[in-house]
Every structure is written in structure tokens, then in C-alpha cells.
Short mmCIF file of C-alpha atoms in Angstrom, two decimals:
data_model
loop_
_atom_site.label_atom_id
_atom_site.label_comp_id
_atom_site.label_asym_id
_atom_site.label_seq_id
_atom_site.Cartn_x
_atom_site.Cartn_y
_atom_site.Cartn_z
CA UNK L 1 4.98 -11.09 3.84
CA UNK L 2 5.55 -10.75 7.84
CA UNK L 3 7.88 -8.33 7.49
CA UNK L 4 6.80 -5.07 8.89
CA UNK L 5 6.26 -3.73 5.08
CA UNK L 6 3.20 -5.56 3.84
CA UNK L 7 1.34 -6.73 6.26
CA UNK L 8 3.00 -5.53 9.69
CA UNK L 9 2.12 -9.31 11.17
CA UNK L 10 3.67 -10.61 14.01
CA UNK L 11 4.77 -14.51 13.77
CA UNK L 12 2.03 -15.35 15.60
CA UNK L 13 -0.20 -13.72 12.80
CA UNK L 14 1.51 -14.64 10.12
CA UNK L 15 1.15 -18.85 11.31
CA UNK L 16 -2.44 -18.48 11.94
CA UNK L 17 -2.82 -16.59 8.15
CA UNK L 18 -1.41 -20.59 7.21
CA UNK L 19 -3.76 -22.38 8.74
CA UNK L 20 -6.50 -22.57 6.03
CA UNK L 21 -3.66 -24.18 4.16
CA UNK L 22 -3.06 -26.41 6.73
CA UNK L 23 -6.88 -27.23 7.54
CA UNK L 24 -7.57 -28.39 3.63
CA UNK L 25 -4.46 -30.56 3.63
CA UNK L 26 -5.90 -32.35 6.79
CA UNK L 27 -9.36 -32.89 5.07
CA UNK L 28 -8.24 -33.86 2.52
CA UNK L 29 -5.72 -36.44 3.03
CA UNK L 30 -8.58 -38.37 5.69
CA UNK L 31 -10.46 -38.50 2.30
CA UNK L 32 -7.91 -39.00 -0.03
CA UNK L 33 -7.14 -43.03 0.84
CA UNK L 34 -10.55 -44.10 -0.44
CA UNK L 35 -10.35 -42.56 -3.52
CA UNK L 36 -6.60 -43.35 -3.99
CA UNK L 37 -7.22 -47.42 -3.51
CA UNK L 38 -10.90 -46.48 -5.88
CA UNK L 39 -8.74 -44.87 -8.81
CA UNK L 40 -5.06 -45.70 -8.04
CA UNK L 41 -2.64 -43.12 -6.78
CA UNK L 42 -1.79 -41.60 -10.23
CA UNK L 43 -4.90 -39.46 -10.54
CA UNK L 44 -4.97 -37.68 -6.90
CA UNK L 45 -1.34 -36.90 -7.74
CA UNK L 46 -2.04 -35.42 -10.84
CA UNK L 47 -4.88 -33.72 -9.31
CA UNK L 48 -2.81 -32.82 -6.25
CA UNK L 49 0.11 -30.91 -8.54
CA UNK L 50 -3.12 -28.72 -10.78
CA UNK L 51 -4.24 -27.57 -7.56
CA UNK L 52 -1.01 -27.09 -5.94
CA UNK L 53 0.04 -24.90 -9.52
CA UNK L 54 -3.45 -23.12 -9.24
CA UNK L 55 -3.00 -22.11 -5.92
CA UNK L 56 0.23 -20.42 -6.39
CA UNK L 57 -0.78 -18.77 -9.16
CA UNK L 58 -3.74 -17.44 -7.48
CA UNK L 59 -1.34 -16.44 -4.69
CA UNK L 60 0.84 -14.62 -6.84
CA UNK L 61 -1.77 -12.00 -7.84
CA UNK L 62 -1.84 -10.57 -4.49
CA UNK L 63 -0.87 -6.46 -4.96
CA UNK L 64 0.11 -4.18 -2.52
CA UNK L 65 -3.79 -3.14 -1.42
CA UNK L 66 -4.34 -7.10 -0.89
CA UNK L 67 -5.74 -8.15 2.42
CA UNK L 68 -5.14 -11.72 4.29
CA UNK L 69 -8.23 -12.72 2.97
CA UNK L 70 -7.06 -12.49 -0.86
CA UNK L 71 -4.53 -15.22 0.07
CA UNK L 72 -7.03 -17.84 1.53
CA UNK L 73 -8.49 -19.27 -1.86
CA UNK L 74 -4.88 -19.89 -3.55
CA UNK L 75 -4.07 -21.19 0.11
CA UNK L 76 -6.81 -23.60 0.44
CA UNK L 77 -5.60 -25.12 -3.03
CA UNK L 78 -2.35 -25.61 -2.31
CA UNK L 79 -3.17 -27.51 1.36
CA UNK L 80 -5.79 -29.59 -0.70
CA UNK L 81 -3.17 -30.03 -3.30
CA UNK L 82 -0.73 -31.44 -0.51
CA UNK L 83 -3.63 -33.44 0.90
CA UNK L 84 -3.86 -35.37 -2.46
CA UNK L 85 0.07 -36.07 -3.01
CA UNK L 86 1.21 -36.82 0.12
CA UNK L 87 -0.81 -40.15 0.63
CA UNK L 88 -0.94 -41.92 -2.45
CA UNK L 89 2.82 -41.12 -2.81
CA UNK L 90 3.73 -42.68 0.21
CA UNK L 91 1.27 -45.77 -0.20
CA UNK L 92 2.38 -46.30 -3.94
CA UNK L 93 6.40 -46.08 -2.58
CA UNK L 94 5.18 -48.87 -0.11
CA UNK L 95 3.29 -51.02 -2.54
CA UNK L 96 5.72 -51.36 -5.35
CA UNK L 97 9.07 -53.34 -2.73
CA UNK L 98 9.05 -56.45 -1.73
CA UNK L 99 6.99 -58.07 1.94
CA UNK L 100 9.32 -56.64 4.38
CA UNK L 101 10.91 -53.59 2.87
CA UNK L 102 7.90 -51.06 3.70
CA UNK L 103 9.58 -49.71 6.50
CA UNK L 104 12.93 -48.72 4.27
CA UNK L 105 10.52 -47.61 1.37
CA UNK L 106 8.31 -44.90 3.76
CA UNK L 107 11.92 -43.59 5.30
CA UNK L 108 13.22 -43.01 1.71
CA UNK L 109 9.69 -41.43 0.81
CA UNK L 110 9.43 -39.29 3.94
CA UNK L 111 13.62 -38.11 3.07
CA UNK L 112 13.19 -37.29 0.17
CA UNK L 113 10.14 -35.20 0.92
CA UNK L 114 12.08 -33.29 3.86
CA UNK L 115 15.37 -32.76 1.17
CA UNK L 116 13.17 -31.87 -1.48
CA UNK L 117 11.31 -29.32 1.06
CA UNK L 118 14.77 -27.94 2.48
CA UNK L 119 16.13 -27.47 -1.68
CA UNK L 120 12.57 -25.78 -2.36
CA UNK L 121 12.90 -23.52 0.57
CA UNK L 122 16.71 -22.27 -0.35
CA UNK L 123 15.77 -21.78 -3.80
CA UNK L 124 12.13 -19.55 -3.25
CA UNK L 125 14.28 -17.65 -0.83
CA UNK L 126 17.18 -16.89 -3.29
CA UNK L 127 14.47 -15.76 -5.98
CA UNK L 128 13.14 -13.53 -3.33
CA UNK L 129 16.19 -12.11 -1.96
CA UNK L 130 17.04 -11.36 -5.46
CA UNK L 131 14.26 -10.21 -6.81
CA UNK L 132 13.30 -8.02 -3.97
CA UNK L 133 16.58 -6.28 -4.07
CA UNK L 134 16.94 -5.68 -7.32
CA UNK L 135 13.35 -4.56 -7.42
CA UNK L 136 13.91 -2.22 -4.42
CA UNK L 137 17.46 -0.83 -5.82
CA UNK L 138 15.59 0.43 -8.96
CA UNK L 139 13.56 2.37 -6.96
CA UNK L 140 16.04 3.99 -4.80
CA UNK L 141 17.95 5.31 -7.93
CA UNK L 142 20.58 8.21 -6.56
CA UNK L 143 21.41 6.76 -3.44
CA UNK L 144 24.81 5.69 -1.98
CA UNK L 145 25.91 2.15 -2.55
CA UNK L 146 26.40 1.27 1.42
CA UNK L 147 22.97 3.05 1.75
CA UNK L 148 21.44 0.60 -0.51
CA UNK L 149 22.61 -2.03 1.23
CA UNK L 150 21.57 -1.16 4.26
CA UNK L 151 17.87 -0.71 3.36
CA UNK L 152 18.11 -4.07 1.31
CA UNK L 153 17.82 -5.91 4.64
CA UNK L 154 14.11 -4.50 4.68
CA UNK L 155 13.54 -7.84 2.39
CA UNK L 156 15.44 -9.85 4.73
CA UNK L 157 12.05 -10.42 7.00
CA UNK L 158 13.74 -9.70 9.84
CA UNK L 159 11.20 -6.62 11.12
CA UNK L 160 14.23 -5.56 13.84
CA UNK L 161 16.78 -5.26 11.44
CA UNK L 162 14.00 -3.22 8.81
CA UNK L 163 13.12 -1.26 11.71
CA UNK L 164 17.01 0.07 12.76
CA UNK L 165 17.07 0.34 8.61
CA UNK L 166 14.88 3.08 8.07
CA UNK L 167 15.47 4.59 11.45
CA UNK L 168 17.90 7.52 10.08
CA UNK L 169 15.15 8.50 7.66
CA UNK L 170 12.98 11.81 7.79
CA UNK L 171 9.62 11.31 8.07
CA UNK L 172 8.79 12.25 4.15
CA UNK L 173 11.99 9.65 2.64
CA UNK L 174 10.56 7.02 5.25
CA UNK L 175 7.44 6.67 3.64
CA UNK L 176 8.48 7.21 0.40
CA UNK L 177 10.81 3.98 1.35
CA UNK L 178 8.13 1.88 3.13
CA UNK L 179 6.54 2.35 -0.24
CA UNK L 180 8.82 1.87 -2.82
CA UNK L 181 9.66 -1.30 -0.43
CA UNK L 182 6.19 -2.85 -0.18
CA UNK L 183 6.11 -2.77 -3.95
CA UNK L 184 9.38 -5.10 -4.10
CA UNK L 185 8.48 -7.09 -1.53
CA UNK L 186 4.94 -8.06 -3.20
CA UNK L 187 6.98 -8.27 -6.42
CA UNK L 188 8.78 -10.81 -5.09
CA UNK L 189 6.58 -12.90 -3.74
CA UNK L 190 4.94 -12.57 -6.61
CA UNK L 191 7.96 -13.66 -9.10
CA UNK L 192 8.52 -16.67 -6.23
CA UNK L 193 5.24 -17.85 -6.28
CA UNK L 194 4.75 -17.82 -9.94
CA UNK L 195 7.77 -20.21 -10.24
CA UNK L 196 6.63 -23.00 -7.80
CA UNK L 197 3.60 -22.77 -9.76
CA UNK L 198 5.17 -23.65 -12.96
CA UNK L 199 6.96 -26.05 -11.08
CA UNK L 200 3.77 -27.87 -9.59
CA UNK L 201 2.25 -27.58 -12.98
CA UNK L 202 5.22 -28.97 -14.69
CA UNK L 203 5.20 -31.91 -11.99
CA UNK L 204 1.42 -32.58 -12.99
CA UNK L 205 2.21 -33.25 -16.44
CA UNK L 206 4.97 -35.87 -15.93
CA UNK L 207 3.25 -37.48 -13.24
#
């Protein structure tokens, strides 16, 4: 979504759209311990993964007409969702090896988080790649192969390389472009987010 076609946000913009994510994982997590040693660690997970599957779902229902501000509630969720998973998974790791082995048992905890992060990340931005282009490409019906690849980097986030892309244009086929592209890109982000929510949810259940 900071790609010049949705929102036209800078990265500067598009980080400080994230930080009501970031904010209710912060809150939460100061809170979380209490309630985690109150309860045990199994029910703020649980909790953690609904919200973090809510929130994407929200998220996903964004359109084309959607504003920043149509983004906070599912973003909110998902930060309080991390708040609620990230501590009680790491204190439960700790708790469960032997006097001495914490250490070892928080590195394997933070590792897997960071691999399990990087995986994530390749995957949403495979589904979006592929979405979005195929998406796009049904919309530009008639045009030249090598032109269709040339617009597809539109989707790439890269606002430069958009930018040169619909250079060549006339003003009408620009906008008619810019259009059709928007559409993909929300439809997208839309397909992406809609399957890390079923993934979250999924996660809930066999928690």
C-alpha cells in the first residue's frame, strides 16, 4: 500500500500509518505478564492468535475509497494480538528446561520467531506479487506481452520504477492504468491478508 497507486505515501508515511500497531503491542505486552502467571500462558496465546486473525480480516476489507483510518482498528488487533503471544511464549519456552538452560531456550524462541517472520514475509509477498499481477493482467486485456510486463512492476512497490512505468502513457490510458492498478493492488492485499488471517486463526485453534 505505499506504492504511489493507493495511497501515494512516502516511507516515512507509510511507518507512522504502523504505529497504532506498534503502540497496542507495547501496552499490551507491559500487561500481559500478570495475567499470563494469573491464567497460564495458554489462554493469552489463544487470545493473542483470535485477535491477530480478526485483525487481518478486518484489514482485508479495505477497498479502493479506504482511508488510513479504515486500517487502524484491524491494526490495533493485530499489535494487541502480538502483545499477548510474544510474552507468554517466551516465558513458557523458559519455564519448561532445566536450571541453567534459559539462556539456550529464549535464543531458540527469539530464532525461531525471526525465521518464522523472514518465511511469513517471502510467502505474503509471493501471494501479492501473484495476485496483483494476475489481477492487473486481466485488466489490461489487448496489450503486448513485454508491455504487460513492464506495467507489472507497478505492484512491485517500488514508486520509481511505477513512475518510469506509466511514463510513455497518454494522459487518458494513464489513468485508466492507475485505476485498473489500484484495484489489483487492494486485491492483493486483500487476498494476502485474508490468508495470514486463516493462518492466525488456524494457530488459535491448535494452541
Amino acid at each position: 500500500l505505499q506504492s504511489f497507486v493507493v495511497f501515494d505515501f512516502s516511507p516515512l508515511e507509510t511507518g507512522a500509518a504502523l504505529l497504532p500497531m506498534s503502540f497496542a503491542m507495547f501496552a499490551v505486552s507491559l500487561a500481559v505478564g500478570p495475567i499470563a502467571q494469573w491464567v497460564g500462558p495458554r489462554g493469552p496465546v489463544v487470545l493473542g492468535f483470535l485477535a491477530i486473525g480478526l485483525g487481518f480480516l478486518l484489514v482485508s476489507q479495505i477497498g479502493q475509497e479506504s482511508g488510513v483510518e479504515d486500517l487502524i482498528p484491524g491494526f490495533l488487533l493485530i499489535g494487541a494480538g502480538q502483545g499477548f503471544v510474544t510474552g507468554p511464549t517466551s516465558s513458557a519456552a523458559v519455564a519448561s528446561v532445566p536450571e541453567g538452560d534459559e539462556g539456550e531456550a529464549s535464543g531458540v524462541v527469539n530464532m525461531g520467531r525471526y525465521l518464522g517472520g523472514s518465511i511469513g514475509v517471502t510467502i505474503c509477498g509471493l501471494i501479492y506479487l501473484n495476485t496483483g499481477i494476475s489481477k492487473l493482467n486481466e485488466r489490461l486485456m489487448g496489450m503486448g506481452k513485454a508491455e504487460e510486463d513492464r506495467l507489472d512492476t507497478v505492484l512491485s512497490g517500488a514508486a520509481d520504477s511505477a513512475r518510469e512505468a506509466v511514463a510513455p502513457l497518454g494522459p487518458g490510458a494513464r489513468e485508466r492504468f492507475v485505476v485498473e492498478a489500484r484495484d489489483a493492488a487492494v486485491d492483493a492485499f486483500a487476498a494476502t491478508n485474508r490468508v495470514l488471517a486463516v493462518i492466525a486463526l488456524a494457530t488459535a485453534l491448535v494452541s
